[in-house]
């Protein structure tokens, strides 16, 4: 018995299917060249009953992942469902992207990602609404590729999303899910699902030209109190959100050889509500989601190891959904 096509019946069937697909795929009307995450690929794309949703199938021995971004005929699509068929090829569904999420990350860099946004019922916001009167507002179900930047989005993060850049709608993140659509073991592929609830735009902080919410607050700025030959720098407001992510502060010395010495002063008995991590010139502070710390302040002091340079600042603790 020949083993040219495989050593088992399943292998022979799989290899025969691969050869047939490779031989006839290019003559199929559903055969297209696309760009997947920057790489040119050939795939099969078929229509579904939904105009903005297509089925997609890879060529044999090629692979795509959940959350991959597809550029097809000048339009952008996101792979939102995936299935492996005997590892011969991959197939799934892709949805057409409708907008971009734009924001400033913790390093002050402008980030943008294509996303799929759909209107949804307000009872999925992830927050408790008034049971007597619900104010009408738009609630969006947003899907975006999971990566090192999108996985850091938390509740309370604000965005501008609109085709009208003169008076765009503002949204705040009220729910986040990076669990149910992350299948790969390395956790580097998948879908980040967000629920965005419409809120009032902040004329002073939001930049409608760049379509980035809180843009003016994310310009790195020095501490309100500069000391002798040192300062504390941070992005966004001088605030920490209770239940949010780490807030990063950076020590700046006129003498680069200086070693920072940090001191964090809280209200008596409140030390247990904070997680503090020092890493070289950086200090990261996170507050627990506890009502007793909301509205309080912590004092952050910076000196060098010789004590010849010092400065300080106050940081306010606000609620997670504080606008």
mmCIF file of C-alpha atoms in Angstrom:
data_model
loop_
_atom_site.group_PDB
_atom_site.id
_atom_site.type_symbol
_atom_site.label_atom_id
_atom_site.label_comp_id
_atom_site.label_asym_id
_atom_site.label_seq_id
_atom_site.Cartn_x
_atom_site.Cartn_y
_atom_site.Cartn_z
ATOM 1 C CA UNK A 1 0.000 0.000 0.000
ATOM 2 C CA UNK A 2 1.390 3.381 -1.028
ATOM 3 C CA UNK A 3 1.972 6.045 1.601
ATOM 4 C CA UNK A 4 2.392 8.870 -0.908
ATOM 5 C CA UNK A 5 -0.967 10.412 0.059
ATOM 6 C CA UNK A 6 -0.728 9.565 3.747
ATOM 7 C CA UNK A 7 -0.405 6.634 6.102
ATOM 8 C CA UNK A 8 -4.038 6.575 7.238
ATOM 9 C CA UNK A 9 -7.406 6.819 5.559
ATOM 10 C CA UNK A 10 -8.060 10.204 7.155
ATOM 11 C CA UNK A 11 -4.709 11.574 5.989
ATOM 12 C CA UNK A 12 -5.334 10.427 2.432
ATOM 13 C CA UNK A 13 -8.799 11.997 2.409
ATOM 14 C CA UNK A 14 -7.423 15.230 3.844
ATOM 15 C CA UNK A 15 -4.566 15.452 1.332
ATOM 16 C CA UNK A 16 -6.908 14.710 -1.561
ATOM 17 C CA UNK A 17 -9.229 17.492 -0.384
ATOM 18 C CA UNK A 18 -6.279 19.902 -0.157
ATOM 19 C CA UNK A 19 -5.074 19.152 -3.684
ATOM 20 C CA UNK A 20 -8.551 19.543 -5.126
ATOM 21 C CA UNK A 21 -9.080 22.841 -3.336
ATOM 22 C CA UNK A 22 -5.735 24.244 -4.462
ATOM 23 C CA UNK A 23 -6.340 23.134 -8.060
ATOM 24 C CA UNK A 24 -9.801 24.608 -8.508
ATOM 25 C CA UNK A 25 -9.982 27.476 -5.983
ATOM 26 C CA UNK A 26 -8.690 30.160 -8.361
ATOM 27 C CA UNK A 27 -11.482 29.377 -10.852
ATOM 28 C CA UNK A 28 -14.122 29.797 -8.159
ATOM 29 C CA UNK A 29 -16.098 33.041 -8.175
ATOM 30 C CA UNK A 30 -15.625 33.312 -4.415
ATOM 31 C CA UNK A 31 -11.807 33.313 -4.660
ATOM 32 C CA UNK A 32 -10.300 36.661 -3.602
ATOM 33 C CA UNK A 33 -6.982 38.222 -2.665
ATOM 34 C CA UNK A 34 -7.112 39.977 0.691
ATOM 35 C CA UNK A 35 -4.760 41.525 3.223
ATOM 36 C CA UNK A 36 -4.729 39.869 6.639
ATOM 37 C CA UNK A 37 -2.850 41.823 9.300
ATOM 38 C CA UNK A 38 -0.555 43.283 6.649
ATOM 39 C CA UNK A 39 0.092 40.037 4.699
ATOM 40 C CA UNK A 40 -1.328 39.263 1.250
ATOM 41 C CA UNK A 41 -3.391 36.072 1.248
ATOM 42 C CA UNK A 42 -5.897 34.192 -0.905
ATOM 43 C CA UNK A 43 -9.218 33.132 0.616
ATOM 44 C CA UNK A 44 -12.754 32.130 -0.311
ATOM 45 C CA UNK A 45 -15.461 34.639 0.653
ATOM 46 C CA UNK A 46 -19.193 33.963 0.456
ATOM 47 C CA UNK A 47 -22.228 36.114 1.200
ATOM 48 C CA UNK A 48 -24.609 35.417 4.081
ATOM 49 C CA UNK A 49 -28.132 36.557 4.866
ATOM 50 C CA UNK A 50 -26.623 39.626 6.545
ATOM 51 C CA UNK A 51 -25.170 42.299 4.268
ATOM 52 C CA UNK A 52 -22.305 43.254 6.587
ATOM 53 C CA UNK A 53 -21.317 39.661 7.420
ATOM 54 C CA UNK A 54 -19.449 37.232 5.143
ATOM 55 C CA UNK A 55 -18.173 33.696 5.507
ATOM 56 C CA UNK A 56 -14.445 33.249 4.920
ATOM 57 C CA UNK A 57 -12.366 30.135 4.257
ATOM 58 C CA UNK A 58 -8.575 29.832 4.176
ATOM 59 C CA UNK A 59 -6.496 27.926 1.668
ATOM 60 C CA UNK A 60 -5.101 24.533 2.788
ATOM 61 C CA UNK A 61 -2.271 24.731 5.338
ATOM 62 C CA UNK A 62 -2.946 28.429 5.895
ATOM 63 C CA UNK A 63 -4.429 29.889 9.036
ATOM 64 C CA UNK A 64 -6.185 32.963 10.309
ATOM 65 C CA UNK A 65 -7.228 33.824 13.836
ATOM 66 C CA UNK A 66 -10.173 35.235 15.718
ATOM 67 C CA UNK A 67 -9.806 39.004 15.751
ATOM 68 C CA UNK A 68 -7.700 39.239 12.580
ATOM 69 C CA UNK A 69 -8.244 42.387 10.508
ATOM 70 C CA UNK A 70 -9.089 41.780 6.836
ATOM 71 C CA UNK A 71 -8.757 44.395 4.079
ATOM 72 C CA UNK A 72 -10.942 43.330 1.131
ATOM 73 C CA UNK A 73 -11.761 45.540 -1.841
ATOM 74 C CA UNK A 74 -10.786 48.643 0.115
ATOM 75 C CA UNK A 75 -13.050 47.828 3.075
ATOM 76 C CA UNK A 76 -12.124 46.629 6.554
ATOM 77 C CA UNK A 77 -13.483 43.468 8.184
ATOM 78 C CA UNK A 78 -12.984 41.716 11.517
ATOM 79 C CA UNK A 79 -12.990 37.923 11.922
ATOM 80 C CA UNK A 80 -15.528 37.371 14.694
ATOM 81 C CA UNK A 81 -16.127 33.594 14.464
ATOM 82 C CA UNK A 82 -13.773 30.768 13.537
ATOM 83 C CA UNK A 83 -13.849 27.006 13.066
ATOM 84 C CA UNK A 84 -11.132 24.492 12.245
ATOM 85 C CA UNK A 85 -12.184 21.839 9.715
ATOM 86 C CA UNK A 86 -9.988 18.773 10.358
ATOM 87 C CA UNK A 87 -7.016 21.191 10.238
ATOM 88 C CA UNK A 88 -7.307 21.064 6.442
ATOM 89 C CA UNK A 89 -8.427 24.671 6.304
ATOM 90 C CA UNK A 90 -9.905 27.327 8.546
ATOM 91 C CA UNK A 91 -13.306 28.878 8.082
ATOM 92 C CA UNK A 92 -15.360 31.418 9.931
ATOM 93 C CA UNK A 93 -17.252 34.677 9.635
ATOM 94 C CA UNK A 94 -16.082 38.241 9.257
ATOM 95 C CA UNK A 95 -18.058 41.417 9.962
ATOM 96 C CA UNK A 96 -17.545 44.764 8.286
ATOM 97 C CA UNK A 97 -15.929 47.415 10.468
ATOM 98 C CA UNK A 98 -18.021 50.533 10.946
ATOM 99 C CA UNK A 99 -15.714 52.936 12.761
ATOM 100 C CA UNK A 100 -12.414 53.395 14.576
ATOM 101 C CA UNK A 101 -11.734 53.600 18.290
ATOM 102 C CA UNK A 102 -9.171 56.320 18.984
ATOM 103 C CA UNK A 103 -7.481 57.056 22.302
ATOM 104 C CA UNK A 104 -4.264 58.031 24.044
ATOM 105 C CA UNK A 105 -2.434 55.238 25.819
ATOM 106 C CA UNK A 106 -0.561 55.511 29.100
ATOM 107 C CA UNK A 107 2.595 56.568 27.251
ATOM 108 C CA UNK A 108 0.854 59.468 25.521
ATOM 109 C CA UNK A 109 0.762 57.693 22.126
ATOM 110 C CA UNK A 110 -2.242 58.076 19.819
ATOM 111 C CA UNK A 111 -3.833 54.655 19.212
ATOM 112 C CA UNK A 112 -6.551 53.746 16.725
ATOM 113 C CA UNK A 113 -8.214 50.416 15.944
ATOM 114 C CA UNK A 114 -10.921 49.446 13.460
ATOM 115 C CA UNK A 115 -14.013 48.070 15.185
ATOM 116 C CA UNK A 116 -17.506 46.699 14.598
ATOM 117 C CA UNK A 117 -20.148 48.749 16.420
ATOM 118 C CA UNK A 118 -23.826 47.788 16.719
ATOM 119 C CA UNK A 119 -26.706 49.361 18.593
ATOM 120 C CA UNK A 120 -27.880 47.272 21.513
ATOM 121 C CA UNK A 121 -30.460 47.207 24.323
ATOM 122 C CA UNK A 122 -29.668 49.402 27.314
ATOM 123 C CA UNK A 123 -30.135 46.553 29.797
ATOM 124 C CA UNK A 124 -26.747 45.128 28.781
ATOM 125 C CA UNK A 125 -24.780 48.200 29.806
ATOM 126 C CA UNK A 126 -23.189 46.513 32.773
ATOM 127 C CA UNK A 127 -24.545 49.159 35.155
ATOM 128 C CA UNK A 128 -27.742 49.394 37.140
ATOM 129 C CA UNK A 129 -30.210 51.808 35.627
ATOM 130 C CA UNK A 130 -32.920 53.701 37.475
ATOM 131 C CA UNK A 131 -35.935 51.379 37.542
ATOM 132 C CA UNK A 132 -38.417 54.251 37.327
ATOM 133 C CA UNK A 133 -36.963 56.519 34.638
ATOM 134 C CA UNK A 134 -34.413 55.504 32.032
ATOM 135 C CA UNK A 135 -32.973 58.430 30.111
ATOM 136 C CA UNK A 136 -32.838 57.668 26.365
ATOM 137 C CA UNK A 137 -29.284 57.283 25.093
ATOM 138 C CA UNK A 138 -27.396 55.246 22.560
ATOM 139 C CA UNK A 139 -25.675 52.073 23.748
ATOM 140 C CA UNK A 140 -23.154 50.393 21.445
ATOM 141 C CA UNK A 141 -21.900 46.816 21.375
ATOM 142 C CA UNK A 142 -18.331 47.130 20.085
ATOM 143 C CA UNK A 143 -15.973 44.396 18.887
ATOM 144 C CA UNK A 144 -12.269 45.117 18.387
ATOM 145 C CA UNK A 145 -9.183 42.932 17.939
ATOM 146 C CA UNK A 146 -7.539 41.904 21.194
ATOM 147 C CA UNK A 147 -3.958 43.165 21.438
ATOM 148 C CA UNK A 148 -1.561 44.742 23.917
ATOM 149 C CA UNK A 149 -3.370 48.090 23.685
ATOM 150 C CA UNK A 150 -7.049 47.064 23.580
ATOM 151 C CA UNK A 151 -6.720 44.646 26.487
ATOM 152 C CA UNK A 152 -5.874 47.649 28.702
ATOM 153 C CA UNK A 153 -9.216 49.371 28.026
ATOM 154 C CA UNK A 154 -11.236 49.450 31.234
ATOM 155 C CA UNK A 155 -14.617 50.665 32.418
ATOM 156 C CA UNK A 156 -14.673 54.437 32.457
ATOM 157 C CA UNK A 157 -12.591 54.833 29.278
ATOM 158 C CA UNK A 158 -14.156 57.467 27.014
ATOM 159 C CA UNK A 159 -14.307 57.612 23.206
ATOM 160 C CA UNK A 160 -15.648 59.861 20.452
ATOM 161 C CA UNK A 161 -17.510 57.986 17.690
ATOM 162 C CA UNK A 162 -19.511 59.724 14.987
ATOM 163 C CA UNK A 163 -19.489 60.609 11.284
ATOM 164 C CA UNK A 164 -20.164 64.207 12.363
ATOM 165 C CA UNK A 165 -16.844 65.678 13.465
ATOM 166 C CA UNK A 166 -18.458 69.047 14.241
ATOM 167 C CA UNK A 167 -20.596 67.724 17.093
ATOM 168 C CA UNK A 168 -19.591 64.069 17.652
ATOM 169 C CA UNK A 169 -21.185 61.795 20.218
ATOM 170 C CA UNK A 170 -19.134 60.826 23.261
ATOM 171 C CA UNK A 171 -19.285 57.359 24.819
ATOM 172 C CA UNK A 172 -18.016 55.840 28.039
ATOM 173 C CA UNK A 173 -17.047 52.193 28.527
ATOM 174 C CA UNK A 174 -19.536 50.554 30.894
ATOM 175 C CA UNK A 175 -18.662 46.899 30.317
ATOM 176 C CA UNK A 176 -15.705 44.884 29.047
ATOM 177 C CA UNK A 177 -15.299 41.240 28.053
ATOM 178 C CA UNK A 178 -11.987 39.638 27.024
ATOM 179 C CA UNK A 179 -12.920 36.153 28.219
ATOM 180 C CA UNK A 180 -15.570 34.543 26.015
ATOM 181 C CA UNK A 181 -13.892 35.115 22.621
ATOM 182 C CA UNK A 182 -10.255 34.404 23.434
ATOM 183 C CA UNK A 183 -9.464 30.817 22.484
ATOM 184 C CA UNK A 184 -5.767 30.597 21.663
ATOM 185 C CA UNK A 185 -3.517 29.445 24.488
ATOM 186 C CA UNK A 186 -1.117 32.364 24.098
ATOM 187 C CA UNK A 187 -4.021 34.802 24.602
ATOM 188 C CA UNK A 188 -2.670 36.940 21.765
ATOM 189 C CA UNK A 189 -5.649 36.437 19.459
ATOM 190 C CA UNK A 190 -9.310 37.096 20.034
ATOM 191 C CA UNK A 191 -12.041 39.691 20.346
ATOM 192 C CA UNK A 192 -12.260 42.419 22.956
ATOM 193 C CA UNK A 193 -15.954 43.168 23.506
ATOM 194 C CA UNK A 194 -16.954 46.544 24.899
ATOM 195 C CA UNK A 195 -20.252 48.160 25.826
ATOM 196 C CA UNK A 196 -20.176 51.921 25.240
ATOM 197 C CA UNK A 197 -22.916 54.183 26.612
ATOM 198 C CA UNK A 198 -23.496 57.637 25.209
ATOM 199 C CA UNK A 199 -22.684 60.519 27.516
ATOM 200 C CA UNK A 200 -22.123 64.253 27.326
ATOM 201 C CA UNK A 201 -19.087 65.453 25.406
ATOM 202 C CA UNK A 202 -16.540 67.518 27.318
ATOM 203 C CA UNK A 203 -15.808 70.632 25.261
ATOM 204 C CA UNK A 204 -12.633 71.434 27.194
ATOM 205 C CA UNK A 205 -11.041 67.976 27.213
ATOM 206 C CA UNK A 206 -12.271 66.219 24.051
ATOM 207 C CA UNK A 207 -10.531 66.860 20.728
ATOM 208 C CA UNK A 208 -13.150 66.566 18.001
ATOM 209 C CA UNK A 209 -10.611 67.239 15.233
ATOM 210 C CA UNK A 210 -8.675 64.101 16.177
ATOM 211 C CA UNK A 211 -11.857 62.364 17.434
ATOM 212 C CA UNK A 212 -10.123 61.490 20.709
ATOM 213 C CA UNK A 213 -11.914 61.882 24.028
ATOM 214 C CA UNK A 214 -9.958 63.375 26.948
ATOM 215 C CA UNK A 215 -7.182 64.280 24.498
ATOM 216 C CA UNK A 216 -6.273 67.530 26.228
ATOM 217 C CA UNK A 217 -5.866 65.707 29.540
ATOM 218 C CA UNK A 218 -3.496 63.119 28.128
ATOM 219 C CA UNK A 219 -0.753 65.552 27.147
ATOM 220 C CA UNK A 220 2.121 64.717 29.530
ATOM 221 C CA UNK A 221 2.494 67.478 32.062
ATOM 222 C CA UNK A 222 4.616 68.151 35.080
ATOM 223 C CA UNK A 223 3.480 68.096 38.650
ATOM 224 C CA UNK A 224 1.777 71.129 40.099
ATOM 225 C CA UNK A 225 4.675 71.528 42.524
ATOM 226 C CA UNK A 226 8.193 71.310 41.097
ATOM 227 C CA UNK A 227 11.017 70.971 43.523
ATOM 228 C CA UNK A 228 14.729 71.600 43.274
ATOM 229 C CA UNK A 229 16.012 69.898 40.087
ATOM 230 C CA UNK A 230 13.214 67.287 39.892
ATOM 231 C CA UNK A 231 9.595 66.885 38.883
ATOM 232 C CA UNK A 232 6.853 64.250 38.630
ATOM 233 C CA UNK A 233 5.277 63.619 35.242
ATOM 234 C CA UNK A 234 2.057 61.780 34.409
ATOM 235 C CA UNK A 235 -0.637 61.559 31.748
ATOM 236 C CA UNK A 236 -4.318 62.436 32.027
ATOM 237 C CA UNK A 237 -5.570 64.143 35.176
ATOM 238 C CA UNK A 238 -3.867 63.841 38.539
ATOM 239 C CA UNK A 239 -6.445 61.229 39.463
ATOM 240 C CA UNK A 240 -6.696 57.529 40.245
ATOM 241 C CA UNK A 241 -9.937 55.685 39.505
ATOM 242 C CA UNK A 242 -11.079 53.406 42.346
ATOM 243 C CA UNK A 243 -11.261 49.916 40.824
ATOM 244 C CA UNK A 244 -9.399 51.027 37.693
ATOM 245 C CA UNK A 245 -5.946 50.257 36.321
ATOM 246 C CA UNK A 246 -2.576 51.388 37.599
ATOM 247 C CA UNK A 247 -1.760 55.092 37.361
ATOM 248 C CA UNK A 248 1.840 55.648 36.292
ATOM 249 C CA UNK A 249 4.029 58.499 37.588
ATOM 250 C CA UNK A 250 7.536 59.193 36.304
ATOM 251 C CA UNK A 251 10.449 60.767 38.174
ATOM 252 C CA UNK A 252 12.405 63.378 36.213
ATOM 253 C CA UNK A 253 15.749 64.670 37.504
ATOM 254 C CA UNK A 254 18.076 67.257 35.989
ATOM 255 C CA UNK A 255 20.844 64.813 36.855
ATOM 256 C CA UNK A 256 20.069 61.516 35.032
ATOM 257 C CA UNK A 257 22.238 59.639 37.521
ATOM 258 C CA UNK A 258 19.910 60.468 40.431
ATOM 259 C CA UNK A 259 18.020 57.540 41.948
ATOM 260 C CA UNK A 260 14.363 58.178 42.887
ATOM 261 C CA UNK A 261 13.030 57.630 46.377
ATOM 262 C CA UNK A 262 9.206 57.552 46.446
ATOM 263 C CA UNK A 263 6.903 58.115 49.404
ATOM 264 C CA UNK A 264 3.121 57.631 49.225
ATOM 265 C CA UNK A 265 1.075 59.110 52.058
ATOM 266 C CA UNK A 266 -2.585 58.095 52.469
ATOM 267 C CA UNK A 267 -5.210 58.714 55.111
ATOM 268 C CA UNK A 268 -4.692 56.725 58.290
ATOM 269 C CA UNK A 269 -5.868 53.142 57.792
ATOM 270 C CA UNK A 270 -6.252 53.524 54.028
ATOM 271 C CA UNK A 271 -2.948 51.886 53.091
ATOM 272 C CA UNK A 272 -4.717 48.544 52.560
ATOM 273 C CA UNK A 273 -6.804 50.000 49.716
ATOM 274 C CA UNK A 274 -3.782 50.692 47.494
ATOM 275 C CA UNK A 275 -1.401 48.588 45.446
ATOM 276 C CA UNK A 276 1.944 50.316 44.850
ATOM 277 C CA UNK A 277 4.657 49.074 42.497
ATOM 278 C CA UNK A 278 8.021 50.840 42.090
ATOM 279 C CA UNK A 279 10.066 50.185 38.972
ATOM 280 C CA UNK A 280 13.117 52.395 38.497
ATOM 281 C CA UNK A 281 11.995 55.931 37.675
ATOM 282 C CA UNK A 282 8.348 54.807 37.606
ATOM 283 C CA UNK A 283 5.831 54.254 40.356
ATOM 284 C CA UNK A 284 2.430 52.663 39.670
ATOM 285 C CA UNK A 285 -0.495 53.147 42.050
ATOM 286 C CA UNK A 286 -3.856 51.367 41.943
ATOM 287 C CA UNK A 287 -6.848 51.903 44.281
ATOM 288 C CA UNK A 288 -9.411 49.280 45.220
ATOM 289 C CA UNK A 289 -13.044 49.802 44.266
ATOM 290 C CA UNK A 290 -14.117 50.900 47.715
ATOM 291 C CA UNK A 291 -16.420 53.834 48.431
ATOM 292 C CA UNK A 292 -14.342 54.909 51.432
ATOM 293 C CA UNK A 293 -11.429 56.038 49.228
ATOM 294 C CA UNK A 294 -13.490 57.904 46.613
ATOM 295 C CA UNK A 295 -13.043 61.655 47.042
ATOM 296 C CA UNK A 296 -9.901 61.358 49.164
ATOM 297 C CA UNK A 297 -6.386 62.369 48.173
ATOM 298 C CA UNK A 298 -2.985 60.766 48.468
ATOM 299 C CA UNK A 299 0.290 62.672 48.676
ATOM 300 C CA UNK A 300 3.138 61.585 46.409
ATOM 301 C CA UNK A 301 6.625 62.693 47.392
ATOM 302 C CA UNK A 302 9.778 62.321 45.305
ATOM 303 C CA UNK A 303 13.387 62.815 46.416
ATOM 304 C CA UNK A 304 16.757 61.587 45.187
ATOM 305 C CA UNK A 305 18.854 59.220 47.269
ATOM 306 C CA UNK A 306 21.086 62.040 48.508
ATOM 307 C CA UNK A 307 18.127 64.195 49.565
ATOM 308 C CA UNK A 308 19.291 67.204 47.555
ATOM 309 C CA UNK A 309 16.265 67.225 45.203
ATOM 310 C CA UNK A 310 12.622 66.906 46.188
ATOM 311 C CA UNK A 311 9.094 67.599 44.987
ATOM 312 C CA UNK A 312 5.558 66.521 45.838
ATOM 313 C CA UNK A 313 2.024 66.452 44.480
ATOM 314 C CA UNK A 314 -1.499 65.453 45.496
ATOM 315 C CA UNK A 315 -3.504 62.833 43.607
ATOM 316 C CA UNK A 316 -7.290 62.590 43.914
ATOM 317 C CA UNK A 317 -9.164 59.265 44.006
ATOM 318 C CA UNK A 318 -12.333 59.340 41.892
ATOM 319 C CA UNK A 319 -15.065 56.810 41.100
ATOM 320 C CA UNK A 320 -14.527 54.413 38.198
ATOM 321 C CA UNK A 321 -17.276 55.994 36.087
ATOM 322 C CA UNK A 322 -16.246 59.544 36.824
ATOM 323 C CA UNK A 323 -16.359 61.530 33.552
#
